[in-house]
Amino acid sequence: MLEPRDHVAIAVSGGKDSITLLSILSKLSSRFPLTKLTAVTVDEGISGYREEAVELASKYARSFGIQHQTISFEELYGQSLDDFLRAKQGERLTACAYCGVWRRKAINLLAKKVGATKIATAHNLDDIVQTFLLNLFEGDTERFVRFSPVLKDPRGLFMPRIKPLCQIPEREVALYGFTNDLEFQSASCPYMTEALRNELRSIVNRLETAHPGIAYSAYRSMIKLRNLAEPGLPHQTLQLCQACGEPSTFSLCEACRMVGISISPTGNLP
Ligand code: SF4
């Protein structure tokens, strides 16, 4: 996952997983002086939730001597997630559907801005298995088989992404944090209950309690399926989004489409 001259942009939300990842990578990097780390945080604009997390991210980055950069949805998309959802009431997808797409793009942009060579995210084993089931139940077959702990774009348009905690169960990440006296965000996202992921989390937790190791078996199946399916995956051609210039499979990237930007039949932005 890591090479000696990497500049790793660590996506730090302020939650237990990302603060733990920041702590572990900061310890590791002290053994590899050529590696550079920068913490990057996205402020989605979720009132009563994100403020505490951004403060924690900044506090730990400072204490580990790591540079920290933030970017907000308001700066990037013109409004906070709260304001966007309020305006869209009654005719919208779940909050997480917008938040996930916009945050991914925000992290890419910020990582590019700081000159990073890789992005590290703190997804743990439980997150990965939930995503696997989510894609399965939503029929998103391609996303289902494209998962990899190290995602490298052969066309070089997307920055490589790594998931160093992807085989570590959530409970063990939490245990590491507690035994290292790390302070975590206490509030939960107010939109969390809207997501199917939340129900899948309970199901996977119940299964794991009754059948220890089942989450890891699901992870292994996922990797095997990916290896089997990979040769048959259709080749994705990328172009640059006509609104923001970021790589995209369509003329407008998903994030711009969700913001409500459209293109006229002539192909020009209205
Ligand atoms: Fe965003 Fe959903 Fe996570 Fe809240 S729970 S921060 S809305 S992805």
XYZ file of C-alpha atoms and ligand atoms in Angstrom:
278
model
C 0.000 0.000 0.000
C 2.753 2.417 0.892
C 6.004 3.302 -0.833
C 8.930 5.244 0.642
C 8.405 8.538 -1.226
C 4.644 8.675 -0.903
C 2.833 11.797 0.128
C -0.312 10.377 1.720
C -3.435 12.485 2.133
C -5.248 10.877 5.074
C -8.993 11.473 5.015
C -9.731 12.389 8.635
C -13.355 12.889 9.580
C -12.657 13.049 13.321
C -14.351 9.700 14.056
C -12.619 6.781 15.781
C -11.460 5.064 12.604
C -9.828 8.069 10.996
C -8.155 9.321 14.215
C -6.816 5.793 14.746
C -5.517 5.669 11.159
C -3.884 9.072 11.610
C -2.195 7.843 14.791
C -0.949 4.587 13.207
C 0.325 6.216 9.995
C 2.042 8.931 11.981
C 3.904 6.261 14.023
C 4.809 4.347 10.843
C 6.000 7.423 8.972
C 8.513 8.227 11.727
C 10.336 5.061 10.574
C 10.213 6.158 6.917
C 11.411 9.769 6.856
C 10.837 10.178 3.095
C 7.093 9.621 3.486
C 4.991 12.734 3.914
C 1.541 12.826 5.508
C -1.178 15.465 5.275
C -4.530 15.187 7.044
C -7.481 16.283 4.915
C -10.946 16.940 6.333
C -14.218 17.676 4.593
C -16.781 19.805 6.408
C -20.137 18.758 4.951
C -22.002 21.394 6.955
C -23.985 19.129 9.298
C -24.986 21.251 12.245
C -24.264 19.867 15.733
C -22.179 17.029 14.326
C -19.338 18.117 12.115
C -17.988 20.987 14.267
C -16.716 18.654 17.025
C -15.197 16.267 14.471
C -13.309 19.007 12.606
C -11.887 20.253 15.929
C -10.728 16.754 16.871
C -9.155 16.181 13.461
C -7.271 19.442 13.766
C -6.215 18.762 17.385
C -4.750 15.331 16.573
C -3.066 16.447 13.347
C -1.370 19.209 15.382
C -0.341 16.831 18.153
C 1.202 14.384 15.641
C 2.943 17.246 13.806
C 0.977 16.615 10.605
C -0.198 19.415 8.331
C -4.014 19.660 8.223
C -6.226 21.074 5.465
C -10.009 21.361 5.380
C -12.541 22.063 2.665
C -16.305 22.561 3.006
C -19.291 21.661 0.843
C -20.210 25.331 1.018
C -16.901 26.354 -0.604
C -17.137 23.635 -3.239
C -20.821 23.250 -4.017
C -22.208 26.584 -2.856
C -24.174 25.271 0.129
C -23.910 23.091 3.196
C -25.461 19.608 3.219
C -28.071 20.822 5.764
C -29.156 23.726 3.516
C -29.213 21.559 0.393
C -31.401 18.904 2.076
C -33.743 21.527 3.547
C -34.287 23.009 0.086
C -34.874 19.582 -1.464
C -37.300 18.294 1.164
C -39.744 15.691 -0.172
C -37.938 15.187 -3.481
C -34.556 13.894 -2.589
C -32.445 10.764 -2.235
C -31.049 9.824 1.189
C -28.610 12.334 2.692
C -25.792 9.769 2.463
C -26.284 9.383 -1.315
C -25.302 13.059 -1.843
C -22.842 13.218 1.018
C -20.826 10.175 -0.138
C -20.431 11.395 -3.736
C -19.619 14.998 -2.771
C -17.200 13.980 -0.049
C -15.300 11.626 -2.390
C -14.855 14.442 -4.877
C -13.904 16.928 -2.135
C -11.203 14.589 -0.821
C -9.841 14.064 -4.356
C -9.644 17.812 -4.942
C -8.034 18.524 -1.587
C -5.527 15.680 -1.998
C -4.548 17.083 -5.403
C -4.263 20.579 -3.955
C -1.792 19.474 -1.264
C 0.271 17.555 -3.850
C -0.458 14.076 -2.442
C 0.378 10.892 -4.352
C -2.138 8.672 -2.534
C -5.312 8.968 -0.504
C -5.728 6.799 2.609
C -9.224 6.248 3.975
C -10.090 4.620 7.300
C -12.714 2.097 6.171
C -12.642 -0.913 8.495
C -13.726 -4.510 7.862
C -17.311 -3.828 8.956
C -17.602 -0.829 6.592
C -16.308 -2.882 3.663
C -18.696 -5.793 4.286
C -21.628 -3.370 4.654
C -20.690 -1.704 1.347
C -20.395 -5.124 -0.293
C -23.952 -6.026 0.833
C -25.266 -2.572 -0.031
C -24.008 -2.834 -3.613
C -25.347 -6.382 -3.828
C -28.844 -5.394 -2.660
C -28.890 -2.285 -4.837
C -27.887 -4.313 -7.901
C -24.754 -2.245 -8.453
C -22.799 -5.185 -9.823
C -19.821 -3.276 -11.181
C -19.160 -1.395 -7.975
C -19.682 -4.707 -6.193
C -16.753 -6.309 -8.013
C -14.492 -3.284 -8.404
C -13.586 -3.139 -4.711
C -9.894 -3.391 -3.865
C -7.894 -2.435 -0.728
C -5.547 -0.621 -3.125
C -7.371 1.128 -5.960
C -5.123 2.249 -8.782
C -6.505 3.808 -11.930
C -4.533 2.374 -14.891
C -5.355 5.569 -16.856
C -3.764 7.616 -14.079
C -6.697 10.025 -13.882
C -7.792 9.201 -10.334
C -5.336 9.341 -7.460
C -4.598 5.865 -5.973
C -6.670 5.113 -2.866
C -5.647 2.788 -0.062
C -7.613 1.347 2.848
C -5.058 0.293 5.484
C -7.706 -0.773 8.061
C -9.852 -2.801 5.650
C -9.178 -6.141 7.364
C -9.539 -4.822 10.915
C -12.937 -5.282 12.602
C -14.515 -2.084 13.903
C -14.309 -3.312 17.506
C -10.548 -3.765 17.233
C -10.119 -0.281 15.779
C -12.110 1.051 18.751
C -10.030 -1.035 21.172
C -6.806 0.402 19.709
C -8.194 3.891 20.139
C -9.239 3.344 23.759
C -5.965 1.693 24.763
C -4.090 4.619 23.205
C -6.285 7.189 25.003
C -7.521 8.686 21.754
C -10.530 10.942 22.097
C -13.321 10.372 19.580
C -16.292 12.294 18.374
C -19.312 11.518 20.573
C -22.212 12.758 18.406
C -23.698 10.623 15.616
C -24.670 12.043 12.270
C -28.367 13.054 12.398
C -28.883 11.582 8.899
C -27.433 8.188 9.766
C -30.834 6.538 10.314
C -31.941 7.315 6.724
C -29.439 4.921 5.232
C -29.910 1.239 4.398
C -26.306 0.878 5.606
C -27.547 1.403 9.129
C -29.811 -1.662 8.937
C -27.050 -3.700 7.328
C -24.724 -2.676 10.175
C -27.147 -4.197 12.731
C -27.564 -7.368 10.657
C -23.797 -7.885 10.215
C -23.213 -7.175 13.934
C -25.844 -9.742 14.936
C -24.375 -12.336 12.559
C -20.832 -11.661 13.783
C -21.909 -12.109 17.422
C -23.630 -15.418 16.628
C -20.935 -16.672 14.195
C -17.563 -15.049 14.982
C -15.453 -14.579 11.853
C -18.376 -14.344 9.435
C -17.509 -10.754 8.423
C -13.998 -11.786 7.491
C -15.365 -14.745 5.448
C -17.587 -12.299 3.562
C -14.540 -10.100 2.918
C -12.588 -13.068 1.510
C -15.526 -14.026 -0.750
C -15.587 -10.480 -2.008
C -11.919 -10.554 -2.966
C -12.350 -13.937 -4.683
C -15.390 -12.717 -6.618
C -13.475 -9.641 -7.691
C -10.602 -11.742 -9.016
C -13.033 -13.981 -10.920
C -15.022 -11.097 -12.388
C -12.212 -8.651 -13.127
C -11.234 -9.966 -16.595
C -14.847 -9.577 -17.783
C -15.375 -6.043 -16.484
C -16.248 -3.592 -19.264
C -13.542 -1.035 -20.000
C -14.620 2.370 -18.695
C -13.689 5.304 -20.889
C -13.205 8.514 -18.996
C -13.648 12.093 -20.089
C -13.388 15.375 -18.255
C -16.578 16.684 -16.636
C -17.800 19.658 -18.670
C -18.620 21.598 -15.520
C -15.698 20.995 -13.179
C -12.998 19.331 -15.307
C -12.702 16.267 -13.048
C -12.537 12.766 -14.608
C -15.942 11.225 -15.218
C -17.618 8.429 -17.186
C -20.299 10.897 -18.366
C -20.108 14.428 -19.743
C -21.069 15.639 -16.263
C -19.656 13.930 -13.202
C -22.042 12.463 -10.610
C -21.250 15.225 -8.097
C -22.122 18.011 -10.575
C -25.285 16.193 -11.652
C -26.350 15.945 -8.022
C -25.727 19.653 -7.450
C -28.235 20.210 -10.258
C -25.898 21.401 -12.999
C -27.176 20.416 -16.441
C -25.948 20.727 -20.009
C -28.035 21.881 -22.931
C -28.579 19.592 -25.968
C -25.757 21.476 -27.733
C -23.414 20.220 -25.049
C -22.916 23.692 -23.552
C -23.523 24.549 -19.935
C -26.656 26.696 -19.674
Fe -22.700 11.909 5.388
Fe -24.448 9.895 5.746
Fe -22.064 9.805 6.934
Fe -23.920 11.556 7.734
S -24.054 9.295 7.886
S -21.727 11.988 7.400
S -24.915 12.084 5.802
S -22.460 9.747 4.714
